[in-house]
Structures are given as structure tokens and as C-alpha cells.
mmCIF file of C-alpha atoms and ligand atoms in Angstrom:
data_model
loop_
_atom_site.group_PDB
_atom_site.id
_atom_site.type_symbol
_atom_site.label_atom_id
_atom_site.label_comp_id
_atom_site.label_asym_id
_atom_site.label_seq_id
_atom_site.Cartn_x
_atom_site.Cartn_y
_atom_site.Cartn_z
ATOM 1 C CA UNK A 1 96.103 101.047 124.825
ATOM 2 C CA UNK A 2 96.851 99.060 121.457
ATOM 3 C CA UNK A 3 95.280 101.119 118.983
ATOM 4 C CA UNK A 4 96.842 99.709 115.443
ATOM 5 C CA UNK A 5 97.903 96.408 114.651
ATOM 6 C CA UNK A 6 99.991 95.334 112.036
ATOM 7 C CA UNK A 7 99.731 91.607 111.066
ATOM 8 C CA UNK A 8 102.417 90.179 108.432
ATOM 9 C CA UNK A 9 101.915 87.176 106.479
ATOM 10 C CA UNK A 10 103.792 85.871 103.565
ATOM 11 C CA UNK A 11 101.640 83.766 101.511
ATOM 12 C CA UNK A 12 97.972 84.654 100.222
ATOM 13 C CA UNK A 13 96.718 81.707 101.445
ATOM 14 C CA UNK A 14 97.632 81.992 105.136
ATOM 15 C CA UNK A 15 96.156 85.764 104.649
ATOM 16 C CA UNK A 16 92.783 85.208 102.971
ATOM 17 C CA UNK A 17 90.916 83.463 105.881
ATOM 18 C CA UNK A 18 92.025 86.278 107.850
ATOM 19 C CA UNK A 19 91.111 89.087 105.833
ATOM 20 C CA UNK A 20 87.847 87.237 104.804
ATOM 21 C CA UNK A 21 87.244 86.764 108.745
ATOM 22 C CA UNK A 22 87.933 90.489 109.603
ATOM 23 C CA UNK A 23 86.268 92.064 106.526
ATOM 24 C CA UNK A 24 88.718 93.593 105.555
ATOM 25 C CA UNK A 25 89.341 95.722 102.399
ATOM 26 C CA UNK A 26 92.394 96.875 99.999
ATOM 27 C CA UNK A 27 94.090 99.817 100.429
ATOM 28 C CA UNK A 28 96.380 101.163 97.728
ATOM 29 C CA UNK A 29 99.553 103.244 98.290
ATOM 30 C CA UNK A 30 102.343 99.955 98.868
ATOM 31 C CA UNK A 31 105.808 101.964 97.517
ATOM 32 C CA UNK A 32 106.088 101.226 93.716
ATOM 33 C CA UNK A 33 108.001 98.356 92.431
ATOM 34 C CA UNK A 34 107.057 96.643 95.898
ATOM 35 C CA UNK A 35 105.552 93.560 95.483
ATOM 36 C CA UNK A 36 103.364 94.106 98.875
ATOM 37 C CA UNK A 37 99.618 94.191 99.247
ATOM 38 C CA UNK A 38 97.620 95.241 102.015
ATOM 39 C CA UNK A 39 94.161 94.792 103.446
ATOM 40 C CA UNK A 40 92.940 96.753 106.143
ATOM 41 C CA UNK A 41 89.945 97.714 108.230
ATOM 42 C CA UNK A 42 88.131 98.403 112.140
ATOM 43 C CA UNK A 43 88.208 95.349 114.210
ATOM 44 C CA UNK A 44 86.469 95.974 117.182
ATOM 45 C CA UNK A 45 88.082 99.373 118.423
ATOM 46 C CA UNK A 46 91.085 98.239 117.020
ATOM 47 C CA UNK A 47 92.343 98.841 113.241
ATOM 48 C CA UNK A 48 93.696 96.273 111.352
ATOM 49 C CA UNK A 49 96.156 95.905 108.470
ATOM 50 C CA UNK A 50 96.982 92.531 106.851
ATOM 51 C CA UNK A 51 100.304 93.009 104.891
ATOM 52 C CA UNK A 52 101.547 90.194 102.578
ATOM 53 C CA UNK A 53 104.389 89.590 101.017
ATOM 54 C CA UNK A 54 103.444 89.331 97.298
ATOM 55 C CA UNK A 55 103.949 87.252 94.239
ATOM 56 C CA UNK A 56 107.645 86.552 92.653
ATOM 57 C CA UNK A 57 106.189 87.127 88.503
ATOM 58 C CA UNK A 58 108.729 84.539 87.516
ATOM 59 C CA UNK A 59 107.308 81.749 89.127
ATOM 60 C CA UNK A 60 104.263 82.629 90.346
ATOM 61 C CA UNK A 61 104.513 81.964 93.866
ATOM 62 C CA UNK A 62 104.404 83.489 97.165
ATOM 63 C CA UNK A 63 107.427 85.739 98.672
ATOM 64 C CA UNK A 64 108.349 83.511 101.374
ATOM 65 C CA UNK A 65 111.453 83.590 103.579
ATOM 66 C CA UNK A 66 113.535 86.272 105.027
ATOM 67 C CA UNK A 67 114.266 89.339 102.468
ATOM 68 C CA UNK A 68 110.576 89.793 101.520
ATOM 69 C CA UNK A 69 109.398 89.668 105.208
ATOM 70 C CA UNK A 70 112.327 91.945 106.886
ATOM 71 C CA UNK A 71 110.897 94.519 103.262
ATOM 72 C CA UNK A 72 107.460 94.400 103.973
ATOM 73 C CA UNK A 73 107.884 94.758 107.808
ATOM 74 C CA UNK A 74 109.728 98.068 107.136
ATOM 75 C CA UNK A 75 107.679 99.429 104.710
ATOM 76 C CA UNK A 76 103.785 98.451 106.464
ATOM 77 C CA UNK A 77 105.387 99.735 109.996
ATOM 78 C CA UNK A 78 106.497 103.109 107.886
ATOM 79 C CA UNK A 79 102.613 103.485 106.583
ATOM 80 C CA UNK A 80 100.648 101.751 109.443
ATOM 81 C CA UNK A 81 102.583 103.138 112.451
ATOM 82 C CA UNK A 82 101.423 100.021 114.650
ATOM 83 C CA UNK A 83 101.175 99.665 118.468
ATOM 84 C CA UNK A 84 101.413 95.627 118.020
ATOM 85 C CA UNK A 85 102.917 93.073 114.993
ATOM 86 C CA UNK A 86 101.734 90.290 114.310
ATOM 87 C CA UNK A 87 104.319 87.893 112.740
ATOM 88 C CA UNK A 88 101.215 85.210 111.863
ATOM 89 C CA UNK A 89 101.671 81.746 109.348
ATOM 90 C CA UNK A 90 102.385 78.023 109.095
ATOM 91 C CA UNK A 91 104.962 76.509 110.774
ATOM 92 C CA UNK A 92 106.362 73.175 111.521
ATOM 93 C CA UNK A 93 106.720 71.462 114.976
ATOM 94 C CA UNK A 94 107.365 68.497 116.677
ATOM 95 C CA UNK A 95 105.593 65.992 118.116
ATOM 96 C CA UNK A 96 108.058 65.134 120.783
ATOM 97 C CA UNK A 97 107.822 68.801 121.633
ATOM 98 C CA UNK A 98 104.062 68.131 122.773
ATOM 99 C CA UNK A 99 102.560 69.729 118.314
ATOM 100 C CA UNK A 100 99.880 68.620 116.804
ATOM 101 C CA UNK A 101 98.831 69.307 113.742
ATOM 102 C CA UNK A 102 96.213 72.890 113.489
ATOM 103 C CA UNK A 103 98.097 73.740 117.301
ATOM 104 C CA UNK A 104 98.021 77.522 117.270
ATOM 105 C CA UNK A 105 101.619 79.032 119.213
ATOM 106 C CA UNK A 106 101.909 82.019 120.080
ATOM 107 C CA UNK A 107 105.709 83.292 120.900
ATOM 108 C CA UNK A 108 107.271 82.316 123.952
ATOM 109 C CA UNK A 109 110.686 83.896 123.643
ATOM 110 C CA UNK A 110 113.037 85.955 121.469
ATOM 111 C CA UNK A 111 112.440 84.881 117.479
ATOM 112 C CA UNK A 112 115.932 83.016 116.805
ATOM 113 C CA UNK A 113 117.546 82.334 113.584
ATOM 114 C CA UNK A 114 118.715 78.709 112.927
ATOM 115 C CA UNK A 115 120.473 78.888 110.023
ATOM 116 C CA UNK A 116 122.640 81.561 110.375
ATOM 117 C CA UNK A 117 126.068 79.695 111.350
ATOM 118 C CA UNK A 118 129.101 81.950 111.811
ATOM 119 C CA UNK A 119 131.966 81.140 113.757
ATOM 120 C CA UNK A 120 133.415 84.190 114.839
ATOM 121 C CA UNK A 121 133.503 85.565 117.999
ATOM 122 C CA UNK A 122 130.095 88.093 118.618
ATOM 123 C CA UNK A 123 129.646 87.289 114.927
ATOM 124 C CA UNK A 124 128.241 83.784 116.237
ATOM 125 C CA UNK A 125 125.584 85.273 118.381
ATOM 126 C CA UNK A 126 124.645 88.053 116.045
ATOM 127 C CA UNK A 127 123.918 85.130 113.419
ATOM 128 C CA UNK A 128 121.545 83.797 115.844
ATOM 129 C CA UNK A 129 119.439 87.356 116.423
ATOM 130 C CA UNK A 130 117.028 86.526 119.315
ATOM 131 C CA UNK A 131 114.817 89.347 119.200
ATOM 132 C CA UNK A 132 112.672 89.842 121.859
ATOM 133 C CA UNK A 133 108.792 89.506 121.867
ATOM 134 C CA UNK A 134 105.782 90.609 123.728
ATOM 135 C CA UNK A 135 105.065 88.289 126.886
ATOM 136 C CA UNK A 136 101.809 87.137 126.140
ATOM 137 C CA UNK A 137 101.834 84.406 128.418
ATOM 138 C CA UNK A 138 98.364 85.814 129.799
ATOM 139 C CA UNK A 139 96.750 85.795 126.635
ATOM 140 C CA UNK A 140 97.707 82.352 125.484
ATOM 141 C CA UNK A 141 96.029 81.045 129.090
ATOM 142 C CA UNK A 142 92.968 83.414 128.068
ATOM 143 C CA UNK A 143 92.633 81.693 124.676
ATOM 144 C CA UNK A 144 93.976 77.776 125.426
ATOM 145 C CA UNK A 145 97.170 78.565 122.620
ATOM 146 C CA UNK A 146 100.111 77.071 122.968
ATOM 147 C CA UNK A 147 103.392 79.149 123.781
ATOM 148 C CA UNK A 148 106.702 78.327 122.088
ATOM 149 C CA UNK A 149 110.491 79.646 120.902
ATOM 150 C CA UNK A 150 109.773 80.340 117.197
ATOM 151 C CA UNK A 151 113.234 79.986 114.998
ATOM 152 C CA UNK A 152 113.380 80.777 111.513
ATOM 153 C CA UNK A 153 115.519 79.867 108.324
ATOM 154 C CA UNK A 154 115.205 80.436 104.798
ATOM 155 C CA UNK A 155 114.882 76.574 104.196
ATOM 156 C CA UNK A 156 111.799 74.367 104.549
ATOM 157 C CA UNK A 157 113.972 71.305 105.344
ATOM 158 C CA UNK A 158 115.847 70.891 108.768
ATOM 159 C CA UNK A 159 119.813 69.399 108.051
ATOM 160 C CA UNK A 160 121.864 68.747 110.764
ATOM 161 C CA UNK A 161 123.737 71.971 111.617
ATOM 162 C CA UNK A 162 120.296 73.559 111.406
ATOM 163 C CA UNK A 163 118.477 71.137 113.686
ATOM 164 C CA UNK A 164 121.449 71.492 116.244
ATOM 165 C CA UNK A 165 121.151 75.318 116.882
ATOM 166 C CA UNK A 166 117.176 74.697 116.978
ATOM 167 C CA UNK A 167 117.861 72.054 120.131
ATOM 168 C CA UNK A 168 120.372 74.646 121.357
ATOM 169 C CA UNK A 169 117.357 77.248 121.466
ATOM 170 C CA UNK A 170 114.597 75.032 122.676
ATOM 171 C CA UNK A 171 112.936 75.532 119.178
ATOM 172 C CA UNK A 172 109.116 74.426 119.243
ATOM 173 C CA UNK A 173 108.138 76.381 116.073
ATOM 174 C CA UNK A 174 110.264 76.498 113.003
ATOM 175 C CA UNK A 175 109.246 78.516 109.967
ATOM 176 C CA UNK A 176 110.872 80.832 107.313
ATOM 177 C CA UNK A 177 110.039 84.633 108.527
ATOM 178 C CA UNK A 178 109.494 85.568 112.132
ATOM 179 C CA UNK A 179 112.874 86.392 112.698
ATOM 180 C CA UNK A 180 113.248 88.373 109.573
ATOM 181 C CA UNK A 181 110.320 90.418 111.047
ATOM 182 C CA UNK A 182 111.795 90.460 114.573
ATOM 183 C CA UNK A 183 115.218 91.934 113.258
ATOM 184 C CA UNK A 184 112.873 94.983 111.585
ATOM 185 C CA UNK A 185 110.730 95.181 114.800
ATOM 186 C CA UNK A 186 113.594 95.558 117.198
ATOM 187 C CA UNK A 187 115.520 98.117 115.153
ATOM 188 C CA UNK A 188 112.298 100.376 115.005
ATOM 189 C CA UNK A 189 111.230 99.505 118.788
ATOM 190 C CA UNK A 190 107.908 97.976 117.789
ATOM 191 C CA UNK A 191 106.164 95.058 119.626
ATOM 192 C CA UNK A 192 106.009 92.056 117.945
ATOM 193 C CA UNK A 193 104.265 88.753 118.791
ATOM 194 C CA UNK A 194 104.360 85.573 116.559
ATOM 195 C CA UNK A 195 100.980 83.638 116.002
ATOM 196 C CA UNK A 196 102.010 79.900 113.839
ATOM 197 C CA UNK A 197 99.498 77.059 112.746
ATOM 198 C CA UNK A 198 101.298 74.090 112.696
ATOM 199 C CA UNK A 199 101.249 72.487 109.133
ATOM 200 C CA UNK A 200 103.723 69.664 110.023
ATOM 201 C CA UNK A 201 105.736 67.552 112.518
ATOM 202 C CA UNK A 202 109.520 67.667 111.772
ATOM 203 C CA UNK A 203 109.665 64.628 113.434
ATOM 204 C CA UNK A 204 107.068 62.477 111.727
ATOM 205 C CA UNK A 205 108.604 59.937 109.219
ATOM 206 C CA UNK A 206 106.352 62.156 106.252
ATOM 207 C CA UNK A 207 107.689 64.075 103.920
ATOM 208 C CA UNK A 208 107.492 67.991 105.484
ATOM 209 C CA UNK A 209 106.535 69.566 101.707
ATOM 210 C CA UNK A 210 103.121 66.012 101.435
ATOM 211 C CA UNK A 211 102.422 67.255 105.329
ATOM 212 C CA UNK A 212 102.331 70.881 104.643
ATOM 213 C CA UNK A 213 100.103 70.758 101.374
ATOM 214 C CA UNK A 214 98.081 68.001 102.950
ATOM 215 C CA UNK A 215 97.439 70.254 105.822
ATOM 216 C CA UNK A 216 97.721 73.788 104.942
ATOM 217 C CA UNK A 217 93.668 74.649 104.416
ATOM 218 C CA UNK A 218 93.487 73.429 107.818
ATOM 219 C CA UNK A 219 95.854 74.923 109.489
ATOM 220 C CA UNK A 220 95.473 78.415 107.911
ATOM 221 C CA UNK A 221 91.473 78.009 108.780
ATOM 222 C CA UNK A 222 92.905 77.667 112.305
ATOM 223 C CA UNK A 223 95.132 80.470 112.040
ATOM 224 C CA UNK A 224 92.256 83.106 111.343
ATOM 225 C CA UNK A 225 90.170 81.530 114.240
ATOM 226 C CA UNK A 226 93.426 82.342 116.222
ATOM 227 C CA UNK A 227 94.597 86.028 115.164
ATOM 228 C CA UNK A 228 90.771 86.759 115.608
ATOM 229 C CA UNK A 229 90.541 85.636 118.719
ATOM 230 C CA UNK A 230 94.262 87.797 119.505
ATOM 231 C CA UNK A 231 92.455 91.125 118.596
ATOM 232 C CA UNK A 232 89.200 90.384 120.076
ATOM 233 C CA UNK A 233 91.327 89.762 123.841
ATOM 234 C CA UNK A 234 93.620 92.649 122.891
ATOM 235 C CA UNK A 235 90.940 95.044 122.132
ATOM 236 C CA UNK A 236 90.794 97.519 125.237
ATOM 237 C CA UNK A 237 94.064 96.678 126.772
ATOM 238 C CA UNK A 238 97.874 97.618 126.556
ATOM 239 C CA UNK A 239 100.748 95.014 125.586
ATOM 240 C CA UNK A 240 101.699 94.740 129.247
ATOM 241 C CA UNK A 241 98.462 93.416 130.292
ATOM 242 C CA UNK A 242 98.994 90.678 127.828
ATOM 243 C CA UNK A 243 101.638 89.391 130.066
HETATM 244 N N1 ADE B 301 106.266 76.365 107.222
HETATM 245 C C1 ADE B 301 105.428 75.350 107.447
HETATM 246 N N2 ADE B 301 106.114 74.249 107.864
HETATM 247 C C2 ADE B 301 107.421 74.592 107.899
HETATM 248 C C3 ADE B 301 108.624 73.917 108.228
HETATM 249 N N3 ADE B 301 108.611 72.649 108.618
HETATM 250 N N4 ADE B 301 109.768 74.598 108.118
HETATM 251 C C4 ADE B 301 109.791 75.884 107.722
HETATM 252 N N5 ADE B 301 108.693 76.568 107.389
HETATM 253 C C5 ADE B 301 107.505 75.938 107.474
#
């Protein structure tokens, strides 16, 4: 049965709503010099920790993208020991893919890299990553969320060698750390499951950065309806009955 999960998010505003939803409280003890900070606390039967990637002090903004998510992913497994990850933020999608704006996904297939273009034999498809994710095709039914591939880059923008390796996968969700997570997940043989609020439609003549800001209350206020809906269905069963 799924005892502990582990829920990683990079920005404070895509974690607040959550941890304001679940109650839950800080807990001290992130390695020193780490940026991390987590929140945790009893859902249900289950316990919960909300681990988010921090502030960079030069600029004052979130830890998005890759390095800080693959970090934190190591070092909340190492002190949370979970049964279940939760790779949960905004994402983009596309309309022509069947997104709307606030859609909740949940993953439907390994987490893919986009961005990662190298052009040597085995090289090419290590670039790539696909690492594997629950099958929570029975949960998504339970709770009327979408399903999707989720691909990840370090960019917010989509150029063309990007946007031809995201057709190649089937991409319906593109955002900046799931696969960064996925990599750290696989290596340590933890499940992982991605849960993305759509913020914006790649294919909508808007700018993505006007969409996301416009949209991102929204969308995160949709995201903590979702991941508390997740543990409330997952409370009481194993990952294979999410299948
Ligand atoms: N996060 C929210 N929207 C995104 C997009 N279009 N690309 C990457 N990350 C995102």
C-alpha cells in the first residue's frame, strides 16, 4: 500500500495552494547550502511532503528547470523514502492536441526530454531519456483528468528542432522538470507520476510568457484541486491498482 508520497514542485506558487489545501507544515533538516524547502504532513492515511525547489538569491526567482529538480528529487527521496512521486506544476499544451487552459494531465507515458539533441549513435536516444511512469490510466478515469506524454526542456519557448522531437514523441504536455525528476526516479527505482495544469497553448497565436502569467493563479488553483484529489483516490491502495 502507498504509504509516503513525495510531491516535487519548482516554484512557490504552484506549491502554496497545495500545501495550504493539505495543511501542511515546515519541516527543517534540507542539507545545508541547499536551496530546498519542504512542507509536510498526514493526508488521510497517507503522509505527505511538498518539496520545492527554492529561490536563486541573485535574482530572486524560483529554481526552475532541470538541475534544481534532478537536486531536490535526490535529496527529498534520500529524507522522505517515498512509495509514490509526484512530479506536479504548470505546463503548456496544445489546443490541437484536445488542452485547454486549467486541464489537469496526469502522465501517460515515459517523461521525454525534447531538447536534448545528440547525434550519435545510443547517444541520440540517451538524450531523449524516456523514463517510465506509473500507469495511472485508472485513476485519471476515476477523477475525469486528462492523460498525456509529458516532455521537458530547460526552455520556456518551443524552436524548431525542439518542437520536432516533441511531434516525434506525441508530446501533449511540455514543461521544464518532469524529466529531470524521472532521470532521479528511475536511477533510485521509485514510482513517479506527473500531475501538470496547463498555463498555455503552444499553439495559440499569444505570447507563451502573457498566457502563463495571465493564467498561472488559475491553473495552480486547479493543480491543488487535482494532487488532492490524487491522494484522496490513492489513499488505501497500491500503485498497481492505479492502473
Ligand atoms: N510551464 C508552463 N508553460 C510552459 C511551456 N509552454 N513550456 C515550458 N514550461 C512551461
Amino acid at each position: 500500500m502507498i504509504g509516503t508520497v513525495l510531491v516535487v514542485v519548482a516554484m512557490r506558487a504552484e506549491a502554496q495552494p497545495i500545501v495550504d489545501r493539505l495543511g501542511l507544515e515546515p519541516v527543517d533538516g534540507v542539507p545545508a547550502g541547499l536551496p530546498f524547502a519542504w512542507h509536510a504532513g498526514s493526508v488521510g492515511g497517507l503522509q505527505v511532503a511538498v518539496t520545492t525547489n527554492g529561490i536563486d538569491p541573485r535574482h530572486g526567482v524560483d529554481n526552475i528547470a532541470t538541475q534544481p529538480a534532478a537536486l531536490n528529487t535526490y535529496v527529498s527521496i534520500d529524507r522522505w523514502a517515498p512509495d509514490l512521486v509526484l512530479t506536479a506544476g504548470t505546463a503548456g499544451g496544445w489546443a490541437a492536441r484536445g488542452a485547454d487552459i486549467g486541464d489537469v494531465y496526469l502522465s501517460g507515458g515515459d517523461l521525454v526530454f525534447h531538447d536534448r539533441r545528440i547525434g550519435i549513435p545510443a547517444f541520440d536516444e540517451y538524450g531523449h531519456g524516456r523514463y517510465p511512469t506509473v500507469d495511472a490510466a485508472g485513476l485519471a478515469a476515476r477523477l475525469a483528468l486528462k492523460t498525456g506524454v509529458v516532455t521537458t526542456s530547460n526552455s520556456l519557448d518551443d524552436p524548431e528542432p525542439d518542437r520536432s522531437i516533441m511531434r516525434a514523441h506525441g508530446a501533449d504536455v511540455k514543461e521544464m522538470e518532469a524529466a529531470a525528476v524521472g532521470w532521479v526516479t528511475w536511477l533510485l527505482g521509485v514510482p513517479v507520476m506527473a500531475v501538470k495544469a496547463i498555463t498555455d497553448l503552444v499553439d495559440h497565436h499569444t505570447e507563451t510568457a502573457e498566457q502563463f502569467q495571465a493564467n498561472l493563479a488559475m491553473a495552480t488553483d486547479r493543480l491543488s484541486d487535482a494532487v488532492t484529489a490524487v491522494l484522496s483516490d490513492i489513499d488505501g491502495r497500491t500503485v498497481a491498482e492505479l492502473a
